[in-house]
Short mmCIF file of C-alpha atoms in Angstrom, two decimals:
data_model
loop_
_atom_site.label_atom_id
_atom_site.label_comp_id
_atom_site.label_asym_id
_atom_site.label_seq_id
_atom_site.Cartn_x
_atom_site.Cartn_y
_atom_site.Cartn_z
CA UNK N 1 19.78 100.81 263.25
CA UNK N 2 22.53 99.17 261.24
CA UNK N 3 25.09 98.90 264.01
CA UNK N 4 27.48 101.11 262.04
CA UNK N 5 27.58 104.73 263.12
CA UNK N 6 29.36 107.65 261.54
CA UNK N 7 30.13 111.12 262.85
CA UNK N 8 29.72 113.83 261.92
CA UNK N 9 26.75 113.38 259.61
CA UNK N 10 27.43 116.65 257.84
CA UNK N 11 30.68 118.58 257.49
CA UNK N 12 31.60 121.79 255.74
CA UNK N 13 35.28 122.60 255.55
CA UNK N 14 37.63 124.95 253.80
CA UNK N 15 40.46 123.73 251.64
CA UNK N 16 43.05 124.53 254.30
CA UNK N 17 41.25 122.79 257.17
CA UNK N 18 42.05 119.48 258.77
CA UNK N 19 39.18 117.32 259.91
CA UNK N 20 38.49 113.68 260.68
CA UNK N 21 35.56 111.40 259.96
CA UNK N 22 34.79 108.69 262.47
CA UNK N 23 33.16 105.31 261.98
CA UNK N 24 32.26 102.87 264.71
CA UNK N 25 30.72 99.43 264.39
CA UNK N 26 29.06 97.54 267.17
CA UNK N 27 28.69 94.27 265.28
CA UNK N 28 31.91 92.50 266.18
CA UNK N 29 33.07 92.61 262.56
CA UNK N 30 36.66 92.17 261.49
CA UNK N 31 36.68 94.20 258.27
CA UNK N 32 35.95 97.88 257.74
CA UNK N 33 35.78 100.02 254.61
CA UNK N 34 35.66 103.61 253.41
CA UNK N 35 33.71 104.45 250.25
CA UNK N 36 33.14 107.69 248.41
CA UNK N 37 29.79 108.35 246.76
CA UNK N 38 29.75 111.31 244.38
CA UNK N 39 26.85 112.52 242.34
CA UNK N 40 26.56 110.71 239.02
CA UNK N 41 29.43 108.33 239.74
CA UNK N 42 29.45 104.77 241.01
CA UNK N 43 30.34 104.12 244.60
CA UNK N 44 34.12 104.06 244.88
CA UNK N 45 36.03 101.93 247.34
CA UNK N 46 38.78 103.93 249.03
CA UNK N 47 40.26 101.76 251.77
CA UNK N 48 39.79 98.31 253.26
CA UNK N 49 40.98 97.16 256.66
CA UNK N 50 40.93 93.59 257.88
CA UNK N 51 41.86 92.93 261.50
CA UNK N 52 43.22 96.46 261.67
CA UNK N 53 45.58 95.93 258.74
CA UNK N 54 45.08 97.87 255.53
CA UNK N 55 44.50 95.41 252.66
CA UNK N 56 43.38 97.71 249.89
CA UNK N 57 44.36 101.21 248.92
CA UNK N 58 42.63 102.20 245.75
CA UNK N 59 45.00 104.88 244.51
CA UNK N 60 43.47 107.42 246.83
CA UNK N 61 45.16 110.84 247.07
CA UNK N 62 47.34 111.32 250.12
CA UNK N 63 45.11 114.12 251.38
CA UNK N 64 42.92 111.24 252.63
CA UNK N 65 44.57 109.29 255.41
CA UNK N 66 42.83 106.34 257.07
CA UNK N 67 43.43 105.05 260.57
CA UNK N 68 42.14 101.88 262.18
CA UNK N 69 43.17 101.80 265.84
CA UNK N 70 41.08 98.70 266.59
CA UNK N 71 38.54 96.51 264.86
CA UNK N 72 35.60 98.64 266.01
CA UNK N 73 36.84 102.06 264.90
CA UNK N 74 37.89 103.54 261.60
CA UNK N 75 38.89 107.12 260.92
CA UNK N 76 39.42 109.10 257.76
CA UNK N 77 41.69 112.09 258.28
CA UNK N 78 41.23 114.90 255.80
CA UNK N 79 43.61 117.72 254.97
CA UNK N 80 43.94 120.26 252.18
CA UNK N 81 40.94 118.87 250.35
CA UNK N 82 39.66 120.12 247.02
CA UNK N 83 36.10 121.09 246.11
CA UNK N 84 35.82 117.95 243.98
CA UNK N 85 36.25 115.92 247.16
CA UNK N 86 32.75 116.98 248.19
CA UNK N 87 30.74 113.80 248.41
CA UNK N 88 29.02 111.35 250.72
CA UNK N 89 31.60 109.26 252.56
CA UNK N 90 30.29 105.89 253.61
CA UNK N 91 31.79 103.52 256.10
CA UNK N 92 30.95 99.82 256.04
CA UNK N 93 31.89 96.74 257.99
CA UNK N 94 31.62 93.01 257.42
CA UNK N 95 32.21 89.93 259.56
CA UNK N 96 35.16 89.05 257.38
CA UNK N 97 36.41 90.44 254.14
CA UNK N 98 34.41 88.06 251.96
CA UNK N 99 31.06 88.63 253.60
CA UNK N 100 28.16 91.03 253.23
CA UNK N 101 28.99 94.61 254.08
CA UNK N 102 26.81 96.71 256.35
CA UNK N 103 26.87 100.42 255.71
CA UNK N 104 26.74 103.38 258.04
CA UNK N 105 24.59 106.46 257.35
CA UNK N 106 27.45 108.40 255.79
CA UNK N 107 29.04 111.79 256.27
CA UNK N 108 28.04 114.38 253.74
CA UNK N 109 31.12 116.51 253.13
CA UNK N 110 31.21 119.88 251.42
CA UNK N 111 34.58 121.44 250.65
CA UNK N 112 34.52 125.15 249.97
CA UNK A 1 39.61 95.56 236.01
CA UNK A 2 36.03 94.57 236.65
CA UNK A 3 33.50 96.85 234.97
CA UNK A 4 29.83 96.87 235.88
CA UNK A 5 26.95 98.14 233.82
CA UNK A 6 23.44 98.49 235.14
CA UNK A 7 20.41 99.29 233.11
CA UNK A 8 18.22 101.07 233.06
CA UNK A 9 19.70 103.97 235.01
CA UNK A 10 16.26 105.43 235.65
CA UNK A 11 12.98 103.60 235.79
CA UNK A 12 9.49 104.91 236.46
CA UNK A 13 6.81 102.34 236.73
CA UNK A 14 3.26 102.15 237.89
CA UNK A 15 2.20 100.31 240.97
CA UNK A 16 1.22 96.75 240.26
CA UNK A 17 3.53 96.32 237.26
CA UNK A 18 6.49 93.99 236.87
CA UNK A 19 9.95 94.98 235.75
CA UNK A 20 13.55 93.79 235.66
CA UNK A 21 16.82 95.58 236.37
CA UNK A 22 19.91 94.18 234.65
CA UNK A 23 23.49 94.06 235.89
CA UNK A 24 26.24 93.04 233.46
CA UNK A 25 29.86 92.71 234.51
CA UNK A 26 33.01 92.19 232.56
CA UNK A 27 35.18 89.57 234.28
CA UNK A 28 34.81 86.46 236.40
CA UNK A 29 33.06 87.08 239.68
CA UNK A 30 32.59 84.69 242.56
CA UNK A 31 29.71 86.50 244.23
CA UNK A 32 27.37 89.38 243.60
CA UNK A 33 25.48 91.66 245.95
CA UNK A 34 22.39 93.76 245.51
CA UNK A 35 21.91 96.84 247.68
CA UNK A 36 19.13 99.36 248.07
CA UNK A 37 19.60 103.05 248.90
CA UNK A 38 16.76 105.37 249.86
CA UNK A 39 17.24 109.10 249.19
CA UNK A 40 19.53 110.63 251.79
CA UNK A 41 20.09 107.27 253.43
CA UNK A 42 22.77 104.63 253.45
CA UNK A 43 22.94 101.34 251.59
CA UNK A 44 20.97 98.35 252.77
CA UNK A 45 21.98 94.83 251.79
CA UNK A 46 19.27 92.93 249.89
CA UNK A 47 20.83 89.78 248.48
CA UNK A 48 24.09 87.97 248.04
CA UNK A 49 24.30 85.48 245.17
CA UNK A 50 27.07 82.94 245.45
CA UNK A 51 26.84 80.58 242.52
CA UNK A 52 25.68 80.16 238.97
CA UNK A 53 21.93 79.79 238.82
CA UNK A 54 21.43 81.19 242.31
CA UNK A 55 18.02 82.72 242.88
CA UNK A 56 16.91 84.56 245.98
CA UNK A 57 13.56 86.12 246.77
CA UNK A 58 12.42 88.53 249.42
CA UNK A 59 8.89 89.84 249.17
CA UNK A 60 8.36 91.42 245.74
CA UNK A 61 12.05 91.29 244.82
CA UNK A 62 13.81 88.35 243.23
CA UNK A 63 17.48 88.29 242.25
CA UNK A 64 19.23 85.78 240.03
CA UNK A 65 22.76 85.17 238.83
CA UNK A 66 24.10 83.71 235.59
CA UNK A 67 27.87 83.62 235.95
CA UNK A 68 28.39 82.29 232.44
CA UNK A 69 26.61 85.26 230.93
CA UNK A 70 28.07 87.53 233.60
CA UNK A 71 24.59 88.80 234.28
CA UNK A 72 22.45 89.32 237.32
CA UNK A 73 18.85 90.45 237.32
CA UNK A 74 16.65 92.01 239.97
CA UNK A 75 12.99 91.39 239.21
CA UNK A 76 10.23 93.44 240.78
CA UNK A 77 6.80 91.88 240.95
CA UNK A 78 3.62 93.94 241.38
CA UNK A 79 5.53 97.03 242.41
CA UNK A 80 4.42 99.10 245.39
CA UNK A 81 5.38 102.65 246.26
CA UNK A 82 7.74 101.77 249.10
CA UNK A 83 10.05 100.01 246.63
CA UNK A 84 11.04 103.42 245.25
CA UNK A 85 14.81 103.66 245.81
CA UNK A 86 18.12 103.33 244.00
CA UNK A 87 19.29 99.76 243.51
CA UNK A 88 22.94 98.85 243.12
CA UNK A 89 24.55 95.63 242.05
CA UNK A 90 28.09 94.89 243.20
CA UNK A 91 29.98 91.88 241.90
CA UNK A 92 33.19 90.81 243.52
CA UNK A 93 35.99 89.89 241.19
CA UNK A 94 37.19 86.34 241.81
CA UNK A 95 40.25 86.33 244.05
CA UNK A 96 39.85 89.98 245.00
CA UNK A 97 38.42 91.50 248.18
CA UNK A 98 37.06 94.50 246.34
CA UNK A 99 33.43 95.02 245.38
CA UNK A 100 32.78 97.03 242.25
CA UNK A 101 29.49 98.87 242.31
CA UNK A 102 27.29 99.63 239.35
CA UNK A 103 26.01 103.13 238.73
CA UNK A 104 22.68 102.25 240.26
CA UNK A 105 19.12 102.16 238.95
CA UNK A 106 16.87 104.84 240.35
CA UNK A 107 13.43 103.30 240.60
CA UNK A 108 10.33 105.43 241.06
CA UNK A 109 7.00 103.74 241.59
CA UNK A 110 4.07 105.90 240.56
CA UNK A 111 0.74 105.37 242.33
#
């Protein structure tokens, strides 16, 4: 139990669908992150939030839209995705932005 | 932009043997993390190395950092099967919040 939970764990969606990934941390951390893990590629940072403010946006396509309503919750809204967006999406949190990150179990996304 | 190179990418080793995984990075970093990922699972933090010459050990794993050489190593001593996993290094570029992950080393321990 890492204290970081993600739902759903698996998601299959069509290219015209809209869906959202949810991340919740029960650790009292101030920073939260979205990463993308594709086969044969290094883990890619997508977004960083610190105290609910976005501090990093790594040139991510606009079809991915993050939302951080409070320091415990982070969402990734998905719309009109492409098959190449199929990947494992990992959420992480850390006490503050400089500290060790704790990862959730991930959402495995398949875009058809 | 910080670039990270891990080698080897794949490693099969017998139980009881020793081996080292290498992590080279391209620009100044003020800290470096090692993570472990089991198949189908998430990443688990192993070590954070904060300064030149830092060495940390946990069980059969020992990590070290040489910031001048821009090199970190993860040494496995007398490997056992449950160490089979993918290991990632992730240096943080000085003055930047972002971690850059290596491609990972997939370690398989053969009985």
